[in-house]
Amino acid sequence: MCMKSVRMRAFAALLLTLTMSVAAAGCAADADHRSPEEWLSMAYSGLAAMDQYHFTGAISMGMNEELMFKPQMFEGKVTRHKQLTIQSDEQDPVSWNPVDVLGKLNDANAGVTIIHEGVTETESGAIKTLTVRVEEKSDVTTARWDSLLRQQFDDIAGVSGADTLITLNVSEKRDTILAQSKKELEEMLSRLHATSRYDIVIDKQRLLPIKMEELTSFEYERGGTPIKESRHTSVRFEKFEGSAEDSVQ
């Protein structure tokens, strides 16, 4: 075989190797340069596609940067994509559907940014993760909590979806208490301003959320006095069907 032919084959092999390396690097670059909105969308799609997974969480409330009550612990399980079961360590029920939360944030938000990239330790080892911060639109947050607080008041009063003071068959004392509570609630809601942000840790390989932190801030007035409250929800996802049963440490 002549020297020229050997050199041509060596050059062709080198060119092929370089081409494959560039292509692989290009794929990795495409993955690493996804927009924050794309990461959020893929995390939502990935979780919605899971047939089964578990999650554990805690909810804590604070006022003026001080903890008001001990955190409420809860755990949930999703089977057959949509069948949700939640258990709490307190009597107050927890209404928190991770797919619904991600879906609403994916459909409409005030902004998505990447705030951290790195490695997260799990029970089966270290995984590459990315954290996106999603700001919910304040008018959406305020309207949601307005509705929730009104619903809670109706539930406590014993009537849902009706005029409490007219339909309740109660003693005059209880009626008076309810009327005063209703007045205070209306005063609070008339000045309520709520904001929510979510920090979502995403497994970059599996494109699944493995942890979510929600911080909601409330500002309102009671008796003319400005009040600030906050709610912090922390959730960890685990035991995805068809994947390693990892949990965030």
Short mmCIF file of C-alpha atoms in Angstrom, two decimals, residues 77-195:
data_model
loop_
_atom_site.label_atom_id
_atom_site.label_comp_id
_atom_site.label_asym_id
_atom_site.label_seq_id
_atom_site.Cartn_x
_atom_site.Cartn_y
_atom_site.Cartn_z
CA LYS A 77 -48.78 9.21 45.95
CA VAL A 78 -49.88 9.42 42.34
CA THR A 79 -50.92 6.26 40.50
CA ARG A 80 -52.27 5.80 36.99
CA HIS A 81 -51.09 9.31 36.10
CA LYS A 82 -53.92 11.16 37.86
CA GLN A 83 -55.11 9.24 40.93
CA LEU A 84 -53.84 11.33 43.85
CA THR A 85 -53.76 10.31 47.52
CA ILE A 86 -52.44 12.62 50.27
CA GLN A 87 -51.98 11.98 53.99
CA SER A 88 -51.14 14.63 56.59
CA ASP A 89 -49.98 14.57 60.19
CA GLU A 90 -52.75 17.04 61.07
CA GLN A 91 -56.52 17.08 60.69
CA ASP A 92 -56.43 19.98 58.24
CA PRO A 93 -56.48 18.49 54.74
CA VAL A 94 -53.69 19.28 52.28
CA SER A 95 -54.73 20.14 48.76
CA TRP A 96 -51.60 20.05 46.63
CA ASN A 97 -51.35 18.42 43.22
CA PRO A 98 -47.81 18.70 41.78
CA VAL A 99 -48.85 18.18 38.16
CA ASP A 100 -51.55 20.84 38.44
CA VAL A 101 -49.09 23.28 40.00
CA LEU A 102 -46.48 22.71 37.29
CA GLY A 103 -49.11 22.79 34.56
CA LYS A 104 -50.48 26.17 35.63
CA LEU A 105 -46.98 27.60 35.96
CA ASN A 106 -46.06 26.25 32.54
CA ASP A 107 -49.17 27.73 30.92
CA ALA A 108 -48.81 31.20 32.43
CA ASN A 109 -46.17 32.85 34.59
CA ALA A 110 -44.49 36.21 35.15
CA GLY A 111 -41.04 34.88 34.31
CA VAL A 112 -38.72 31.86 34.46
CA THR A 113 -34.99 32.03 35.19
CA ILE A 114 -32.20 29.53 35.81
CA ILE A 115 -30.73 30.26 39.23
CA HIS A 116 -28.39 27.29 39.74
CA GLU A 117 -26.68 24.43 37.93
CA GLY A 118 -24.66 21.79 39.68
CA VAL A 119 -24.66 18.36 41.26
CA THR A 120 -27.22 17.05 43.75
CA GLU A 121 -26.48 14.13 46.04
CA THR A 122 -29.08 11.36 46.04
CA GLU A 123 -29.28 7.94 47.67
CA SER A 124 -27.87 6.31 44.52
CA GLY A 125 -25.18 8.92 43.87
CA ALA A 126 -24.65 12.37 42.47
CA ILE A 127 -26.78 13.62 39.58
CA LYS A 128 -26.54 16.73 37.44
CA THR A 129 -29.33 19.15 38.25
CA LEU A 130 -30.60 22.54 37.26
CA THR A 131 -32.84 24.85 39.29
CA VAL A 132 -35.37 27.16 37.68
CA ARG A 133 -37.20 29.91 39.52
CA VAL A 134 -40.75 30.58 38.36
CA GLU A 135 -42.56 33.75 39.35
CA GLU A 136 -46.33 33.43 39.34
CA LYS A 137 -48.38 36.41 38.19
CA SER A 138 -49.38 38.33 41.30
CA ASP A 139 -52.98 38.84 40.16
CA VAL A 140 -53.30 35.08 39.65
CA THR A 141 -51.84 34.36 43.10
CA THR A 142 -54.06 36.94 44.78
CA ALA A 143 -57.21 35.69 43.05
CA ARG A 144 -56.44 32.07 43.95
CA TRP A 145 -55.95 32.86 47.64
CA ASP A 146 -59.02 35.09 47.69
CA SER A 147 -61.06 32.12 46.49
CA LEU A 148 -59.37 29.67 48.88
CA LEU A 149 -59.88 31.84 51.94
CA ARG A 150 -63.53 32.42 51.11
CA GLN A 151 -63.99 28.68 50.65
CA GLN A 152 -62.31 27.96 53.98
CA PHE A 153 -64.57 30.44 55.73
CA ASP A 154 -67.67 28.82 54.25
CA ASP A 155 -66.39 25.38 55.28
CA ILE A 156 -65.78 26.54 58.85
CA ALA A 157 -69.22 28.16 58.97
CA GLY A 158 -70.76 24.88 57.84
CA VAL A 159 -72.08 26.07 54.52
CA SER A 160 -70.30 25.85 51.20
CA GLY A 161 -71.05 28.14 48.31
CA ALA A 162 -73.91 30.00 50.03
CA ASP A 163 -74.57 33.15 52.02
CA THR A 164 -73.44 32.01 55.46
CA LEU A 165 -75.29 34.60 57.49
CA ILE A 166 -78.64 33.95 55.79
CA THR A 167 -78.71 30.16 55.55
CA LEU A 168 -77.09 29.09 58.82
CA ASN A 169 -79.55 27.93 61.49
CA VAL A 170 -77.43 28.87 64.49
CA SER A 171 -77.64 30.65 67.80
CA GLU A 172 -77.56 34.44 67.92
CA LYS A 173 -74.10 34.36 69.54
CA ARG A 174 -72.63 32.19 66.81
CA ASP A 175 -74.32 34.29 64.16
CA THR A 176 -72.76 37.42 65.66
CA ILE A 177 -69.31 35.82 65.69
CA LEU A 178 -69.68 34.72 62.09
CA ALA A 179 -70.84 38.18 61.03
CA GLN A 180 -67.83 39.80 62.66
CA SER A 181 -65.47 37.22 61.18
CA LYS A 182 -67.00 37.73 57.75
CA LYS A 183 -66.51 41.48 58.06
CA GLU A 184 -62.87 41.06 59.03
CA LEU A 185 -62.31 38.63 56.16
CA GLU A 186 -63.80 41.04 53.63
CA GLU A 187 -61.62 43.85 54.98
CA MET A 188 -58.54 41.70 54.68
CA LEU A 189 -59.35 40.45 51.17
CA SER A 190 -60.11 43.95 49.91
CA ARG A 191 -56.44 44.84 50.53
CA LEU A 192 -54.86 41.46 49.95
CA HIS A 193 -51.79 41.29 47.73
CA ALA A 194 -50.13 37.89 47.29
CA THR A 195 -47.06 36.79 45.36
#
